[in-house]
XYZ file of C-alpha atoms in Angstrom:
695
model
C -51.811 -36.600 -62.939
C -54.308 -33.893 -62.078
C -55.196 -31.586 -64.975
C -54.237 -27.914 -64.745
C -57.207 -25.581 -64.597
C -57.184 -22.575 -66.953
C -60.158 -20.255 -67.437
C -60.124 -17.583 -70.148
C -62.671 -14.765 -69.978
C -63.084 -12.817 -73.212
C -65.227 -9.904 -74.335
C -65.064 -6.350 -75.601
C -63.683 -3.483 -73.534
C -66.115 -2.616 -70.772
C -67.929 -5.961 -70.858
C -67.158 -6.616 -67.183
C -64.392 -9.227 -67.510
C -62.153 -7.865 -64.757
C -65.002 -7.137 -62.377
C -66.379 -10.649 -62.737
C -63.057 -12.288 -61.889
C -62.310 -9.874 -59.031
C -65.671 -10.629 -57.437
C -64.992 -14.348 -57.754
C -61.523 -13.915 -56.296
C -62.862 -12.006 -53.306
C -65.349 -14.798 -52.579
C -62.659 -17.479 -52.861
C -60.353 -15.508 -50.533
C -62.997 -15.797 -47.837
C -62.818 -19.572 -48.289
C -59.065 -19.836 -47.764
C -57.750 -19.230 -51.279
C -54.882 -16.886 -52.099
C -55.863 -14.361 -54.776
C -52.901 -13.147 -56.831
C -53.554 -10.700 -59.628
C -51.705 -8.674 -62.254
C -52.666 -6.549 -65.243
C -50.899 -5.878 -68.523
C -50.818 -2.432 -70.069
C -50.796 -0.955 -73.551
C -47.883 1.232 -72.406
C -45.037 -1.307 -72.233
C -42.302 0.339 -70.192
C -41.869 -1.699 -66.989
C -38.994 -3.930 -65.985
C -39.069 -7.305 -67.745
C -41.435 -9.700 -65.937
C -42.442 -6.920 -63.510
C -46.149 -7.331 -64.343
C -46.205 -10.975 -63.222
C -43.776 -10.258 -60.388
C -46.163 -7.568 -59.104
C -48.737 -10.250 -58.223
C -46.218 -11.859 -55.860
C -44.803 -8.518 -54.675
C -48.281 -7.386 -53.604
C -48.778 -10.628 -51.670
C -45.453 -10.549 -49.829
C -45.880 -6.803 -49.226
C -48.908 -7.605 -47.096
C -46.516 -8.984 -44.450
C -45.018 -5.527 -43.891
C -47.637 -5.051 -41.154
C -46.097 -7.923 -39.185
C -44.036 -6.277 -36.393
C -41.038 -8.492 -37.068
C -41.413 -8.728 -40.856
C -42.716 -12.208 -41.076
C -41.086 -14.098 -38.184
C -42.840 -14.200 -34.801
C -45.665 -11.961 -33.559
C -44.917 -9.686 -30.640
C -46.946 -9.979 -27.388
C -48.787 -6.753 -28.254
C -49.842 -7.949 -31.712
C -53.546 -8.107 -32.541
C -55.180 -11.385 -33.579
C -55.045 -10.375 -37.261
C -51.359 -9.425 -36.985
C -50.601 -12.732 -35.254
C -52.379 -14.580 -38.058
C -50.351 -12.690 -40.661
C -47.085 -13.418 -38.838
C -47.909 -17.108 -38.475
C -48.666 -17.315 -42.183
C -45.404 -15.515 -42.960
C -43.442 -17.928 -40.791
C -44.966 -20.919 -42.580
C -44.236 -19.391 -45.979
C -40.640 -18.624 -44.945
C -40.046 -22.238 -43.942
C -41.404 -23.462 -47.269
C -39.340 -20.879 -49.180
C -36.101 -21.970 -47.541
C -36.866 -25.665 -47.940
C -37.937 -25.588 -51.590
C -35.868 -22.762 -53.141
C -32.078 -22.514 -52.804
C -30.420 -19.317 -51.509
C -29.184 -18.185 -54.909
C -32.662 -18.842 -56.287
C -34.157 -16.593 -53.601
C -31.627 -13.895 -54.527
C -32.727 -14.066 -58.176
C -36.415 -13.898 -57.215
C -35.823 -11.015 -54.775
C -34.400 -8.991 -57.661
C -37.823 -9.183 -59.327
C -39.898 -9.301 -56.101
C -38.346 -6.887 -53.548
C -40.942 -7.589 -50.837
C -39.835 -11.245 -50.788
C -37.135 -10.077 -48.361
C -39.859 -9.266 -45.814
C -40.465 -12.999 -45.427
C -37.343 -14.882 -46.530
C -34.521 -14.625 -44.029
C -30.988 -13.545 -44.983
C -31.480 -13.510 -48.746
C -27.947 -13.108 -50.137
C -26.986 -10.513 -52.750
C -27.186 -11.897 -56.276
C -23.814 -13.278 -57.361
C -22.407 -12.092 -60.690
C -21.181 -15.642 -61.300
C -24.713 -17.034 -61.641
C -25.787 -16.886 -65.277
C -29.551 -16.377 -65.226
C -31.425 -17.734 -68.223
C -35.065 -18.171 -69.155
C -35.192 -21.780 -67.940
C -33.924 -20.775 -64.483
C -36.485 -17.952 -64.246
C -39.314 -20.307 -65.244
C -38.237 -22.908 -62.695
C -37.889 -20.393 -59.851
C -41.303 -18.805 -60.407
C -42.773 -22.311 -60.649
C -41.164 -23.260 -57.345
C -42.479 -20.031 -55.812
C -45.975 -20.998 -56.928
C -45.397 -24.375 -55.278
C -44.363 -22.601 -52.056
C -47.513 -20.476 -51.910
C -50.080 -23.087 -52.932
C -51.268 -26.182 -51.114
C -54.430 -28.256 -50.833
C -55.364 -26.125 -47.832
C -54.596 -22.794 -49.548
C -54.959 -23.040 -53.345
C -54.229 -20.024 -55.540
C -56.424 -18.115 -57.954
C -53.950 -16.397 -60.290
C -55.660 -13.672 -62.357
C -53.882 -12.206 -65.379
C -55.824 -9.264 -66.807
C -55.654 -7.726 -70.313
C -53.643 -10.521 -71.914
C -54.097 -8.913 -75.341
C -51.113 -6.739 -74.340
C -48.909 -9.490 -72.883
C -45.237 -9.335 -73.875
C -43.406 -12.423 -75.228
C -41.255 -12.932 -72.122
C -44.240 -12.876 -69.757
C -46.314 -15.107 -72.039
C -43.515 -17.695 -72.089
C -43.355 -17.642 -68.279
C -47.128 -17.960 -67.904
C -47.135 -20.897 -70.324
C -44.502 -22.699 -68.268
C -46.343 -21.963 -65.013
C -49.506 -23.527 -66.439
C -47.600 -26.587 -67.638
C -46.349 -26.924 -64.063
C -43.104 -28.878 -64.628
C -40.663 -27.335 -62.172
C -37.599 -29.553 -61.574
C -35.244 -29.167 -58.661
C -32.821 -26.322 -59.329
C -29.319 -26.298 -57.860
C -27.442 -23.009 -58.091
C -25.170 -23.421 -55.097
C -23.384 -26.275 -53.291
C -25.716 -26.455 -50.290
C -29.460 -26.089 -50.070
C -29.822 -26.664 -46.336
C -31.665 -24.038 -44.339
C -29.816 -22.134 -41.658
C -32.869 -22.234 -39.441
C -33.829 -25.876 -39.677
C -32.387 -29.341 -39.841
C -31.666 -31.282 -43.010
C -34.340 -33.803 -41.945
C -36.991 -31.077 -41.639
C -35.947 -29.580 -44.966
C -36.261 -32.933 -46.731
C -39.645 -33.553 -45.114
C -40.966 -30.140 -46.282
C -39.642 -30.731 -49.807
C -41.234 -34.191 -49.977
C -44.570 -32.871 -48.727
C -44.554 -29.972 -51.213
C -43.666 -32.368 -54.018
C -46.527 -34.695 -53.113
C -49.033 -31.826 -52.960
C -47.861 -30.364 -56.276
C -49.051 -26.943 -57.432
C -52.677 -26.108 -56.592
C -53.394 -23.160 -58.866
C -56.328 -22.065 -60.983
C -55.195 -19.679 -63.732
C -57.751 -17.141 -64.917
C -56.954 -14.817 -67.799
C -58.936 -12.108 -69.522
C -58.517 -10.526 -72.930
C -60.369 -8.426 -75.478
C -61.734 -10.761 -78.117
C -61.685 -8.042 -80.798
C -57.929 -7.484 -80.275
C -56.778 -11.128 -80.389
C -56.910 -12.737 -83.823
C -55.646 -16.177 -84.851
C -52.100 -14.839 -85.406
C -51.851 -13.256 -81.949
C -49.268 -15.019 -79.711
C -51.932 -15.525 -77.037
C -54.213 -17.292 -79.534
C -51.425 -19.689 -80.461
C -50.781 -20.507 -76.797
C -54.485 -21.089 -76.116
C -54.662 -23.414 -79.115
C -51.844 -25.489 -77.601
C -53.633 -25.568 -74.228
C -56.820 -26.712 -75.924
C -55.038 -29.702 -77.471
C -53.057 -30.522 -74.307
C -54.632 -33.383 -72.362
C -52.970 -32.145 -69.137
C -54.749 -28.764 -69.312
C -58.465 -28.242 -68.725
C -59.210 -25.033 -70.640
C -62.571 -23.339 -70.038
C -63.623 -20.387 -72.196
C -66.147 -17.813 -70.960
C -67.337 -15.177 -73.423
C -69.077 -12.058 -72.089
C -71.415 -10.113 -74.332
C -73.290 -6.884 -73.712
C -76.801 -6.375 -72.372
C -79.776 -7.242 -74.522
C -82.753 -4.901 -74.440
C -84.580 -7.316 -72.128
C -81.739 -7.781 -69.625
C -81.009 -4.028 -69.549
C -84.704 -3.334 -69.118
C -84.813 -5.598 -66.066
C -81.746 -3.914 -64.567
C -83.052 -0.379 -65.127
C -86.450 -1.381 -63.798
C -84.869 -2.647 -60.587
C -82.447 0.292 -60.262
C -85.056 2.992 -60.906
C -87.785 1.078 -59.028
C -90.145 1.396 -61.953
C -92.289 -1.155 -63.831
C -90.580 -2.943 -66.712
C -93.008 -1.546 -69.276
C -92.329 2.044 -68.126
C -88.551 1.909 -68.685
C -88.700 0.006 -71.993
C -88.294 3.130 -74.123
C -85.294 4.282 -72.050
C -83.669 0.843 -72.340
C -84.061 0.861 -76.114
C -82.400 4.295 -76.395
C -79.519 3.305 -74.111
C -78.914 0.103 -76.091
C -78.862 2.108 -79.325
C -76.268 4.545 -77.958
C -74.008 2.048 -76.157
C -74.369 -1.305 -77.956
C -75.157 -2.762 -74.527
C -71.577 -2.856 -73.187
C -71.894 -2.680 -69.353
C -69.259 0.002 -68.712
C -70.579 2.083 -71.599
C -74.138 1.715 -70.263
C -73.123 2.812 -66.762
C -71.212 5.870 -67.981
C -73.926 6.838 -70.468
C -76.673 6.696 -67.835
C -74.501 8.726 -65.441
C -73.930 11.276 -68.212
C -77.703 11.543 -68.696
C -78.180 12.373 -65.007
C -75.349 14.938 -65.036
C -76.867 16.631 -68.131
C -80.318 16.578 -66.500
C -81.721 14.366 -69.230
C -82.564 11.744 -66.613
C -83.966 13.366 -63.483
C -85.735 12.409 -60.280
C -88.281 14.197 -58.148
C -90.149 13.019 -55.061
C -93.450 13.855 -56.714
C -93.035 12.403 -60.213
C -90.207 9.890 -59.626
C -87.764 9.251 -62.494
C -88.314 11.056 -65.796
C -86.252 11.394 -68.969
C -86.211 13.689 -71.959
C -86.676 11.141 -74.754
C -86.286 13.681 -77.591
C -83.000 15.082 -76.233
C -81.610 11.605 -75.538
C -82.596 10.484 -79.021
C -80.523 13.248 -80.666
C -77.471 12.559 -78.452
C -74.630 11.458 -80.763
C -73.730 7.773 -80.705
C -70.245 7.660 -79.160
C -67.745 5.298 -80.774
C -66.568 4.178 -77.370
C -66.941 4.818 -73.682
C -63.648 6.745 -73.897
C -65.580 9.691 -75.340
C -67.837 9.741 -72.282
C -64.809 9.708 -70.014
C -63.339 12.570 -72.061
C -66.488 14.594 -71.388
C -66.163 13.841 -67.682
C -62.533 15.021 -67.723
C -63.472 18.346 -69.297
C -65.602 19.142 -66.261
C -62.564 18.971 -63.963
C -60.293 21.982 -63.161
C -57.377 22.408 -65.610
C -54.625 21.630 -63.054
C -56.378 18.403 -62.080
C -56.649 17.364 -65.727
C -52.952 18.122 -66.370
C -51.981 16.106 -63.290
C -54.071 13.172 -64.534
C -52.561 13.525 -68.003
C -49.107 13.111 -66.480
C -50.255 9.973 -64.631
C -51.813 8.577 -67.835
C -48.501 8.847 -69.705
C -47.173 5.984 -67.559
C -50.038 3.625 -68.402
C -52.964 2.237 -66.448
C -51.033 2.017 -63.179
C -47.955 3.625 -61.660
C -46.224 3.672 -58.292
C -46.459 7.047 -56.533
C -42.810 6.648 -55.498
C -41.959 6.774 -59.204
C -44.170 9.838 -59.728
C -42.265 11.590 -56.935
C -39.272 11.900 -59.290
C -41.276 14.192 -61.605
C -43.025 16.355 -59.001
C -41.001 19.380 -60.210
C -41.207 18.486 -63.918
C -41.992 22.112 -64.900
C -40.211 24.019 -62.130
C -42.442 26.525 -60.362
C -45.186 25.948 -62.949
C -45.537 22.258 -62.043
C -49.053 21.160 -61.116
C -49.645 19.199 -57.904
C -49.856 15.597 -59.148
C -50.731 14.288 -55.679
C -53.718 16.637 -55.447
C -54.838 15.595 -58.925
C -54.791 11.954 -57.831
C -56.762 12.813 -54.692
C -59.504 14.590 -56.658
C -59.602 11.861 -59.322
C -59.951 9.221 -56.598
C -62.930 11.106 -55.176
C -64.465 11.256 -58.669
C -63.978 7.515 -59.139
C -61.530 7.925 -62.010
C -58.553 6.366 -60.242
C -58.058 3.909 -57.391
C -55.271 3.725 -54.827
C -53.842 0.624 -53.195
C -50.860 1.306 -50.955
C -48.459 3.331 -53.133
C -49.956 2.124 -56.427
C -52.236 4.436 -58.414
C -54.470 2.761 -61.023
C -57.053 4.138 -63.391
C -60.446 2.615 -62.577
C -60.534 1.326 -66.170
C -57.914 1.446 -68.913
C -60.451 3.302 -71.098
C -60.180 6.200 -68.631
C -56.418 6.158 -69.080
C -56.842 6.126 -72.865
C -59.301 9.024 -72.784
C -56.924 10.990 -70.565
C -53.793 10.530 -72.669
C -55.774 11.104 -75.877
C -56.806 14.493 -74.490
C -53.189 15.678 -74.830
C -52.384 17.342 -78.158
C -49.586 15.733 -80.209
C -47.202 18.684 -79.892
C -48.063 19.189 -76.220
C -47.361 15.484 -75.586
C -43.800 15.734 -76.949
C -43.127 18.812 -74.792
C -44.524 17.072 -71.711
C -42.545 13.880 -72.392
C -39.347 15.908 -72.690
C -39.987 17.680 -69.369
C -40.797 14.413 -67.587
C -37.708 12.650 -68.975
C -35.468 15.544 -67.910
C -36.966 15.524 -64.394
C -36.461 11.760 -64.088
C -32.837 11.915 -65.218
C -32.067 14.904 -62.976
C -33.761 13.708 -59.787
C -33.032 9.978 -60.043
C -29.345 10.657 -60.777
C -29.126 12.996 -57.775
C -30.074 10.164 -55.385
C -28.276 7.360 -57.245
C -31.492 5.637 -58.358
C -31.303 6.083 -62.124
C -31.065 2.331 -62.677
C -34.281 1.671 -60.723
C -36.331 3.816 -63.125
C -34.208 3.263 -66.250
C -36.914 1.496 -68.268
C -39.462 4.203 -67.435
C -37.047 6.922 -68.587
C -36.113 5.089 -71.777
C -39.783 4.552 -72.622
C -40.341 8.309 -72.363
C -37.361 9.290 -74.516
C -38.181 6.687 -77.187
C -41.694 8.082 -77.430
C -40.136 11.508 -77.983
C -38.103 9.979 -80.832
C -34.939 11.021 -82.610
C -36.729 13.388 -85.025
C -37.934 15.534 -82.109
C -34.476 15.542 -80.477
C -32.246 17.943 -82.441
C -29.640 18.509 -79.706
C -26.500 16.364 -80.357
C -25.744 16.266 -76.620
C -29.253 15.082 -75.782
C -29.236 12.514 -78.598
C -25.971 11.091 -77.246
C -27.473 10.860 -73.748
C -30.612 9.142 -75.068
C -28.494 6.663 -77.062
C -26.426 5.897 -73.947
C -29.525 5.301 -71.805
C -30.947 2.941 -74.435
C -27.635 1.077 -74.458
C -27.806 0.648 -70.687
C -31.429 -0.505 -70.869
C -30.577 -3.038 -73.595
C -27.690 -4.474 -71.560
C -29.914 -4.682 -68.492
C -32.615 -6.489 -70.505
C -30.109 -9.064 -71.755
C -29.151 -9.924 -68.171
C -32.787 -10.837 -67.341
C -32.736 -12.240 -70.119
C -35.262 -10.324 -72.237
C -33.900 -10.367 -75.773
C -37.069 -8.947 -77.352
C -36.776 -5.936 -75.049
C -33.058 -5.648 -75.745
C -33.769 -5.524 -79.503
C -36.147 -2.617 -78.974
C -33.733 -0.618 -76.817
C -30.675 -1.270 -78.983
C -32.463 -0.323 -82.197
C -33.917 2.829 -80.625
C -30.456 3.715 -79.322
C -29.010 3.389 -82.828
C -31.564 5.896 -84.172
C -30.225 8.526 -81.738
C -26.629 8.173 -83.004
C -25.363 11.026 -85.152
C -24.056 10.733 -88.702
C -20.457 9.563 -88.663
C -21.107 7.905 -85.285
C -18.374 5.293 -85.801
C -15.797 8.090 -85.753
C -17.356 10.503 -83.240
C -19.073 7.973 -80.929
C -17.080 4.797 -81.517
C -17.442 3.116 -78.103
C -21.183 3.851 -77.824
C -21.810 2.765 -81.411
C -19.931 -0.501 -80.911
C -21.879 -1.320 -77.736
C -25.257 -0.610 -79.350
C -24.480 -2.592 -82.503
C -23.034 -5.518 -80.517
C -26.147 -5.592 -78.344
C -28.398 -5.397 -81.389
C -26.547 -8.341 -82.979
C -26.797 -10.527 -79.870
C -30.443 -9.695 -79.133
C -31.651 -10.090 -82.739
C -29.926 -13.481 -82.864
C -31.268 -14.647 -79.497
C -34.840 -13.346 -79.786
C -37.518 -15.492 -81.412
C -38.866 -12.282 -82.929
C -35.438 -11.089 -84.080
C -35.194 -9.743 -87.634
C -32.595 -11.746 -89.603
C -32.235 -9.040 -92.285
C -31.539 -6.368 -89.684
C -29.197 -8.803 -87.902
C -27.111 -9.271 -91.060
C -27.033 -5.511 -91.584
C -25.776 -4.897 -88.017
C -23.145 -7.647 -88.326
C -21.795 -6.129 -91.547
C -21.639 -2.684 -89.917
C -19.515 -4.033 -87.057
C -17.207 -5.916 -89.434
C -16.794 -2.737 -91.492
C -16.184 -0.242 -88.706
C -14.608 -2.152 -85.766
C -11.013 -1.046 -85.206
C -9.591 -4.511 -84.521
C -10.621 -8.140 -84.155
C -11.039 -7.873 -80.376
C -13.821 -5.338 -81.053
C -15.290 -7.644 -83.694
C -15.075 -10.766 -81.537
C -18.560 -10.828 -79.942
C -20.172 -10.202 -83.302
C -17.931 -12.795 -84.962
C -19.136 -15.404 -82.454
C -22.748 -14.722 -83.456
C -21.667 -14.911 -87.116
C -20.193 -18.365 -86.451
C -23.397 -19.523 -84.710
C -25.442 -18.382 -87.689
C -23.272 -20.498 -89.986
C -23.539 -23.490 -87.623
C -27.289 -23.570 -88.232
C -26.881 -24.223 -91.952
C -23.269 -25.263 -92.662
C -21.160 -26.877 -89.907
C -18.053 -27.026 -92.098
C -18.261 -23.281 -92.720
C -18.794 -22.637 -88.982
C -15.693 -24.715 -88.159
C -13.688 -22.841 -90.789
C -14.769 -19.463 -89.365
C -13.870 -20.678 -85.853
C -10.375 -21.748 -86.904
C -9.969 -18.436 -88.739
C -10.930 -16.640 -85.515
C -8.202 -18.523 -83.614
C -5.671 -17.359 -86.206
C -6.757 -13.737 -85.794
C -6.449 -14.139 -82.013
C -2.831 -15.224 -82.493
C -3.513 -18.802 -81.321
C -3.719 -20.829 -84.569
C -4.736 -24.469 -84.268
C -3.353 -26.662 -87.058
C -5.498 -29.790 -87.243
C -4.387 -30.994 -90.662
C -1.834 -33.415 -89.200
C -4.074 -34.737 -86.425
C -5.581 -38.183 -86.929
C -7.453 -40.476 -84.522
C -4.211 -42.065 -83.267
C -2.580 -38.716 -82.442
C -5.808 -37.558 -80.798
C -5.858 -40.703 -78.634
C -2.178 -40.251 -77.710
C -2.860 -36.643 -76.684
C -5.779 -37.805 -74.534
C -3.607 -40.390 -72.762
C -0.862 -37.802 -72.245
C -3.164 -35.278 -70.568
C -4.892 -37.968 -68.492
C -1.572 -39.215 -67.098
C -0.243 -35.689 -66.620
C -3.164 -34.744 -64.343
C -4.129 -38.128 -62.897
C -5.269 -38.518 -59.280
C -4.885 -35.541 -56.966
C -2.932 -33.574 -59.569
C -6.178 -32.399 -61.121
C -6.790 -30.391 -57.923
C -4.393 -27.886 -59.457
C -7.117 -27.283 -62.022
C -9.484 -26.073 -59.316
C -6.908 -24.136 -57.295
C -5.484 -22.232 -60.268
C -6.185 -18.525 -60.666
C -8.891 -17.082 -62.868
C -7.723 -16.609 -66.447
C -7.047 -12.860 -66.700
C -5.782 -12.730 -70.292
C -8.876 -11.652 -72.256
C -7.376 -12.896 -75.509
C -6.979 -16.415 -74.119
C -10.525 -16.298 -72.712
C -11.686 -15.623 -76.283
C -9.605 -18.587 -77.487
C -11.286 -20.823 -74.886
C -14.722 -19.620 -76.016
C -13.973 -20.509 -79.644
C -12.608 -23.917 -78.593
C -15.790 -24.686 -76.642
C -17.779 -23.979 -79.818
C -15.463 -26.204 -81.852
C -16.111 -29.073 -79.434
C -19.846 -28.776 -80.163
C -19.359 -28.662 -83.920
C -16.901 -31.569 -84.050
C -19.163 -33.584 -81.737
C -22.051 -33.033 -84.148
C -19.805 -34.403 -86.893
C -18.871 -37.339 -84.610
C -15.220 -36.432 -85.090
C -12.259 -37.594 -82.946
C -11.163 -33.945 -82.927
C -13.641 -33.359 -80.081
C -11.174 -35.165 -77.784
C -8.190 -33.297 -79.162
C -9.780 -29.844 -78.657
C -10.763 -30.737 -75.076
C -7.118 -31.649 -74.365
C -5.990 -28.235 -75.624
C -8.533 -26.525 -73.356
C -7.308 -28.528 -70.337
C -3.684 -27.605 -71.118
C -4.467 -23.899 -71.515
C -6.449 -23.861 -68.249
C -3.566 -25.557 -66.396
C -0.949 -23.228 -67.863
C -2.794 -19.902 -67.641
C -5.773 -20.271 -65.268
C -9.427 -21.280 -65.626
C -12.429 -19.387 -66.926
C -16.140 -20.109 -67.426
C -15.347 -22.129 -70.571
C -12.940 -24.393 -68.661
C -15.888 -26.294 -67.183
C -17.047 -27.121 -70.690
C -13.570 -28.297 -71.631
C -13.353 -30.445 -68.493
C -16.766 -32.018 -69.216
C -15.763 -32.829 -72.805
C -12.451 -34.238 -71.534
C -14.362 -36.457 -69.055
C -16.623 -37.787 -71.840
C -13.581 -38.527 -74.019
C -11.867 -40.480 -71.226
C -14.934 -42.696 -70.899
C -15.881 -43.019 -74.563
C -12.401 -43.261 -76.113
C -10.227 -44.800 -73.357
C -12.933 -46.626 -71.385
C -11.472 -45.001 -68.257
C -14.584 -44.611 -66.130
C -12.757 -43.698 -62.893
C -10.781 -40.782 -64.325
C -13.770 -39.759 -66.426
C -15.949 -39.636 -63.321
C -13.333 -37.579 -61.453
C -13.079 -35.081 -64.299
C -16.869 -34.887 -64.466
C -16.858 -33.935 -60.778
C -14.162 -31.363 -61.515
C -16.354 -29.819 -64.223
C -19.284 -29.567 -61.782
C -17.034 -27.974 -59.149
C -15.914 -25.384 -61.691
C -19.529 -24.585 -62.517
C -20.290 -23.978 -58.829
């Protein structure tokens, strides 16, 4: 098949990587391409996958200008509005033909503006268990929706040296481009079109494939061989299906800078040679550094212009100018020239990273009561000075070095005080309007930067631990286990001494979350995991409180000793009051039990399985979970007990109601009917029953 195109642009900060790609993207847009872009940040506080999702959110947000939000243009619409609406209508048809309704609901959670185009996106069902594979497939299908031979995509991912593991995994899968059909609901037919049209659109999209050129940029001095990005690029380089092109940008040489200054100042090359040599010495030739340094010379009247003498410079004064370590120092000098209130307002903006939504900043407008500075006015002045840029409601620093210079201008003690005021304003104002969950990650990032040592109040520490617990649980649902580890561990640091007595419920939730996320994350710490497991086993009041942790404990054993894992599982059943004595079960008894359950629920009688109530007894749900694990372990041992356990799960589901684990039991029962009894008909029926339970 066609090779996937990946271009990586590397260089030092200020070498012009982003500008180069943006200029190329603008040119391609004029030739019918779609230009999607996103930028990672050194301040990692956003919602999981929100950086990548922003690229799509910005695109779909452009349809807000369509009078009917992406359906049909009104008679009074301008030509440009009509074009936008026609494009939105085409995209909506492709969305509904390629992505199922539940899939759209999952995507809309990450990309709110998707609802401007997709019609009647349902609320996300709690029944759907979202995992990383589903997320990868859905974003891949979305890329397939937006790209075609007529409208290919340039997807620009900036500052990849700061990419998080979850986003890097998604980007890797998008490049690989294998996006199978995903079925999350019984019917995928569109409400607005016929099945024939839907199939035709799907077939056409499948034939066209995904027409995307991925362009990434990163700082070469911040990505070594052990960096996750470097490992991914190495895999791309050895992958015959990926065409990886590397572009390395270096700074100006004396000759190239001399030509540029000669043209800019309209002076002969030989006349500006001395100036070029001094600028190179002070800036190492990095483009952004050169630009800011030359501007600083004009502001300090070391580079002046007159109509009589033209451009002149004070060579002696320039020569004794200190060599700045980075362009950030020049930006710091520029900041000092601004009024104090403007600087404070910019400092607040810089705390949230290189870019922030003004709707989020609105929550902290009164961060210091009557003494609060006007953040909106600060943004307005900074925009005029070229320090920040505004696009719709998004405020971005013109370069992340400006953001760094701004936040570095805050003293360490002043930063803690400011963080505390901002966190308090967020909690107060977001809670008042019921939007705490929408800014939860932003709040938790602030309080974790404050830290437990700077939070002496027991009441405040308890609140900060609770918010971290909520953030960790929310991250697991994404799922973002690396993020969940961070929030759970930070939450634990805010717990008081004797927390298992004074804060039992909160402590249990944080430790349980830490156990699950450490186990599930590729970057999880096994030593810390063992420590958290032991703490739960020591302090939990009863086995029901230990159960989630015990399940992880069993999985850990299954990786190195199946017999031990089986023993721990059977021990768990005993502690749940549902012991399972397998010592007297041989292959003949297992076969007899299989025949008994098959005959008991043969034909239409298995419909009772589907019509039964949900299993409400939590203890029996735990028993079913352990049994589903036992099926896996016995299957790995190629034991006849796999069939016997599946029979027990079928019986319990019939007697007490079904749960999410019943589908697993039904699937194992179906396999046993075919493999042990050679009963293909009943096995097929039970396989269909398992699928129905999953839906």
